[in-house]
């Protein structure tokens, strides 16, 4: 490994290199042993010496390791760093990976802050409910915060009735109907119009899908909607939609000659 050392200032000992790069001598020795980064030269006294190019290589290794790459994967993906183009490519790749990691960490921070806010609004420790919120946060379900408004009976029903895929699909379809109802309310479209009738019918079908046709659950849903005054923007839109859909449903039920709350109704 020994090479002719012409310019001493171009070389650094293992200790100097470790100090400059914020790592340890033991780490550099380990990377040498694994074939990731070997000293470029050895002095006459047997001291292992590194160059500035080695420092760039070490930076590449340390960056990839921080991003979760295994040493074996890092070893396979190291470039030769022989030309400016290769160095630029390495830096570009690291930049891309760092941006991805920043985005991931930012999403994790947002989820953690959201979970903290939800927990702060709960009256008692309920790890089952916490777990539901965490699962929905990981699913990127924008309606995760609604969980805290459900009682245990309703949550148990939802867990059995829907899985992750069907639950998200249902919420997206439900939100489309809500958005449409808010839009019709703002446009002052009559409750007994054809458009309102179709929207009321779609909303009713979603309710039937949610309760799986079990009309005995209707009073519970009505009670939930009336006792929980959600003050955020979603809650305000929901309240506006409920007001419109309630009247549209009433007009549609009257036209159909049905009363869903009356015993014996299909």
Coordinates of C-alpha atoms in Angstrom, one line a residue:
X1 CA 0.0 0.0 0.0
X2 CA 3.0 2.3 0.5
X3 CA 3.3 5.0 -2.1
X4 CA 5.8 7.8 -2.8
X5 CA 4.6 10.8 -0.8
X6 CA 5.7 13.9 -2.6
X7 CA 3.6 16.5 -0.9
X8 CA 3.0 16.0 2.7
X9 CA 0.4 18.7 2.9
X10 CA -1.9 16.6 0.6
X11 CA -2.1 13.8 3.2
X12 CA -3.8 13.5 6.6
X13 CA -3.5 10.9 9.2
X14 CA -6.4 8.8 10.2
X15 CA -6.9 10.9 13.3
X16 CA -6.9 14.2 11.4
X17 CA -9.3 12.8 8.8
X18 CA -11.6 11.5 11.5
X19 CA -11.6 14.9 13.3
X20 CA -12.3 16.9 10.1
X21 CA -15.2 14.6 9.2
X22 CA -16.7 14.4 12.7
X23 CA -16.3 10.6 13.0
X24 CA -13.9 8.2 14.8
X25 CA -10.6 6.5 14.0
X26 CA -12.3 3.2 14.8
X27 CA -15.0 3.9 12.1
X28 CA -12.3 4.6 9.5
X29 CA -10.5 1.5 10.4
X30 CA -13.8 -0.5 10.1
X31 CA -14.5 1.0 6.6
X32 CA -11.0 0.0 5.6
X33 CA -11.6 -3.5 6.8
X34 CA -14.9 -3.7 4.8
X35 CA -13.3 -2.4 1.7
X36 CA -15.3 0.8 1.6
X37 CA -12.5 3.3 2.1
X38 CA -8.8 2.4 2.3
X39 CA -6.0 5.0 3.0
X40 CA -4.5 6.3 -0.2
X41 CA -0.9 5.9 1.3
X42 CA 1.2 4.8 4.2
X43 CA 4.1 6.8 5.5
X44 CA 7.5 5.4 6.0
X45 CA 6.7 5.0 9.7
X46 CA 3.6 3.0 8.8
X47 CA 1.0 5.7 9.4
X48 CA -2.1 5.4 7.3
X49 CA -2.7 8.5 5.3
X50 CA -5.8 9.9 3.6
X51 CA -6.3 12.5 0.9
X52 CA -9.0 15.1 0.2
X53 CA -10.4 12.8 -2.3
X54 CA -10.7 10.2 0.4
X55 CA -12.6 12.8 2.5
X56 CA -15.1 13.3 -0.4
X57 CA -15.5 9.5 -0.5
X58 CA -16.0 9.4 3.2
X59 CA -18.7 12.1 3.0
X60 CA -20.5 10.0 0.4
X61 CA -20.3 6.9 2.6
X62 CA -21.5 8.8 5.7
X63 CA -24.4 10.4 3.8
X64 CA -25.7 7.2 2.4
X65 CA -25.4 5.5 5.8
X66 CA -27.4 8.2 7.4
X67 CA -30.1 7.6 4.9
X68 CA -30.4 4.0 5.9
X69 CA -28.3 2.2 3.3
X70 CA -26.4 -0.9 4.4
X71 CA -22.6 -0.9 4.0
X72 CA -22.9 -3.6 1.4
X73 CA -25.3 -1.4 -0.7
X74 CA -23.0 1.6 -0.2
X75 CA -20.0 -0.4 -1.4
X76 CA -21.9 -1.5 -4.6
X77 CA -23.0 2.1 -5.4
X78 CA -19.8 4.1 -4.8
X79 CA -18.5 5.8 -7.9
X80 CA -14.8 6.3 -8.9
X81 CA -14.9 10.1 -8.4
X82 CA -12.3 10.4 -11.2
X83 CA -14.0 13.3 -13.1
X84 CA -16.0 16.4 -12.1
X85 CA -19.0 14.9 -13.8
X86 CA -18.9 11.9 -11.5
X87 CA -18.5 14.1 -8.4
X88 CA -21.5 16.2 -9.5
X89 CA -23.5 13.0 -10.1
X90 CA -22.7 11.7 -6.6
X91 CA -23.7 15.1 -5.1
X92 CA -26.9 15.2 -7.2
X93 CA -27.9 11.7 -6.0
X94 CA -27.2 12.6 -2.4
X95 CA -29.2 15.8 -2.8
X96 CA -32.2 13.8 -4.2
X97 CA -32.0 11.2 -1.4
X98 CA -31.7 14.0 1.3
X99 CA -34.8 15.8 -0.1
X100 CA -36.7 12.5 0.0
X101 CA -35.6 12.0 3.6
X102 CA -36.5 15.6 4.5
X103 CA -40.0 15.0 3.1
X104 CA -40.3 11.7 5.0
X105 CA -39.2 13.4 8.2
X106 CA -41.5 16.3 7.6
X107 CA -44.4 14.0 7.2
X108 CA -43.5 12.1 10.3
X109 CA -43.3 15.4 12.2
X110 CA -46.6 16.5 10.9
X111 CA -48.2 13.2 11.9
X112 CA -46.6 13.4 15.4
X113 CA -47.9 16.9 15.9
X114 CA -51.3 15.9 14.7
X115 CA -51.4 12.9 17.1
X116 CA -50.3 15.1 20.0
X117 CA -53.1 17.5 19.3
X118 CA -55.6 14.7 19.2
X119 CA -54.4 13.2 22.4
X120 CA -54.5 16.6 24.1
X121 CA -58.2 16.8 23.3
X122 CA -59.1 13.4 24.8
X123 CA -60.4 13.2 28.3
X124 CA -58.9 9.8 29.2
X125 CA -56.1 7.4 28.2
X126 CA -57.5 5.2 25.5
X127 CA -54.7 3.3 23.7
X128 CA -57.0 1.5 21.4
X129 CA -58.2 4.9 20.1
X130 CA -54.7 6.2 20.0
X131 CA -53.7 3.1 17.9
X132 CA -56.6 3.8 15.5
X133 CA -55.4 7.4 15.0
X134 CA -51.9 6.3 14.4
X135 CA -53.0 3.7 11.8
X136 CA -55.0 6.3 10.0
X137 CA -52.2 8.8 10.1
X138 CA -49.9 6.3 8.5
X139 CA -52.6 5.7 5.9
X140 CA -52.6 9.5 5.2
X141 CA -56.3 9.5 6.0
X142 CA -57.2 13.2 6.3
X143 CA -60.1 12.3 8.5
X144 CA -58.1 10.6 11.2
X145 CA -59.2 13.2 13.8
X146 CA -62.8 12.2 13.6
X147 CA -61.9 9.0 15.5
X148 CA -61.9 10.9 18.8
X149 CA -65.5 11.7 18.4
X150 CA -66.7 8.1 18.1
X151 CA -67.6 6.1 21.2
X152 CA -66.2 2.5 21.7
X153 CA -69.3 0.9 20.3
X154 CA -69.1 2.9 17.0
X155 CA -65.4 2.4 16.7
X156 CA -65.7 -1.4 17.2
X157 CA -68.4 -1.4 14.5
X158 CA -66.2 0.6 12.1
X159 CA -63.2 -1.7 12.7
X160 CA -65.3 -4.7 11.8
X161 CA -67.2 -3.1 8.9
X162 CA -64.2 -1.6 7.0
X163 CA -60.6 -2.4 6.3
X164 CA -58.0 0.2 5.3
X165 CA -58.8 0.2 1.6
X166 CA -62.6 0.1 1.9
X167 CA -62.6 2.7 4.7
X168 CA -60.6 5.2 2.6
X169 CA -62.7 4.6 -0.4
X170 CA -65.9 5.2 1.5
X171 CA -64.6 8.4 3.0
X172 CA -63.6 9.8 -0.4
X173 CA -67.0 9.0 -1.8
X174 CA -68.7 10.5 1.2
X175 CA -66.6 13.7 0.9
X176 CA -67.6 14.1 -2.7
X177 CA -71.2 14.1 -1.8
X178 CA -70.6 16.5 1.0
X179 CA -68.7 18.9 -1.3
X180 CA -71.5 18.7 -3.8
X181 CA -74.1 19.4 -1.2
X182 CA -72.2 22.5 0.1
X183 CA -71.9 23.7 -3.5
X184 CA -75.7 23.3 -4.1
X185 CA -76.4 25.1 -0.8
X186 CA -74.2 28.0 -1.9
X187 CA -75.9 28.1 -5.3
X188 CA -79.3 28.0 -3.6
X189 CA -80.5 25.1 -5.6
X190 CA -84.0 24.1 -4.5
X191 CA -84.2 21.1 -2.1
X192 CA -86.8 19.4 -4.3
X193 CA -84.9 19.8 -7.5
X194 CA -83.8 16.8 -9.6
X195 CA -80.1 17.5 -8.7
X196 CA -80.9 17.7 -5.0
X197 CA -82.9 14.5 -5.3
X198 CA -80.1 12.6 -6.9
X199 CA -77.6 13.9 -4.3
X200 CA -79.9 13.0 -1.4
X201 CA -80.4 9.5 -2.9
X202 CA -76.6 9.1 -3.2
X203 CA -76.1 10.3 0.4
X204 CA -78.8 7.9 1.6
X205 CA -77.2 5.0 -0.2
X206 CA -73.9 5.8 1.5
X207 CA -75.6 5.8 4.9
X208 CA -77.1 2.4 4.1
X209 CA -73.7 1.2 3.0
X210 CA -72.2 2.4 6.2
X211 CA -74.7 0.7 8.5
X212 CA -74.9 -2.3 6.1
X213 CA -78.7 -1.9 5.9
X214 CA -79.2 -2.1 9.6
X215 CA -81.8 0.7 10.2
X216 CA -81.5 0.2 14.0
X217 CA -78.2 2.1 13.8
X218 CA -79.8 5.2 12.3
X219 CA -80.8 6.8 15.7
X220 CA -77.2 6.3 16.8
X221 CA -75.8 8.1 13.7
X222 CA -78.3 10.9 14.2
X223 CA -77.3 11.3 17.8
X224 CA -73.6 11.3 16.9
X225 CA -74.2 14.0 14.3
X226 CA -76.2 16.2 16.7
X227 CA -74.0 16.0 19.8
X228 CA -70.6 16.5 18.3
X229 CA -70.0 20.1 17.3
X230 CA -66.8 20.0 15.4
X231 CA -65.5 23.5 15.1
X232 CA -62.8 23.2 12.4
X233 CA -63.3 23.9 8.7
X234 CA -64.3 20.4 7.9
X235 CA -66.9 20.5 10.7
X236 CA -68.4 23.7 9.4
X237 CA -68.7 22.3 5.9
X238 CA -70.2 19.2 7.3
X239 CA -72.8 21.2 9.2
X240 CA -73.7 23.2 6.0
X241 CA -74.0 19.9 4.0
X242 CA -76.1 18.3 6.7
X243 CA -78.5 21.2 6.8
X244 CA -79.0 21.0 3.0
X245 CA -79.0 17.2 2.8
X246 CA -81.5 16.9 5.6
X247 CA -84.0 19.0 3.8
X248 CA -83.2 17.4 0.5
X249 CA -83.7 13.9 2.1
X250 CA -87.0 15.0 3.6
X251 CA -88.2 16.2 0.2
X252 CA -87.1 12.9 -1.4
X253 CA -88.6 10.7 1.3
X254 CA -91.9 12.6 1.0
X255 CA -91.8 12.1 -2.7
X256 CA -91.1 8.4 -2.3
X257 CA -93.7 8.0 0.4
X258 CA -91.2 6.5 2.9
X259 CA -90.2 7.1 6.5
X260 CA -86.8 5.4 7.3
X261 CA -87.4 5.9 11.1
X262 CA -90.8 4.2 11.0
X263 CA -90.7 0.5 12.1
X264 CA -91.3 -2.0 9.3
X265 CA -89.9 0.3 6.6
X266 CA -87.7 -1.4 4.0

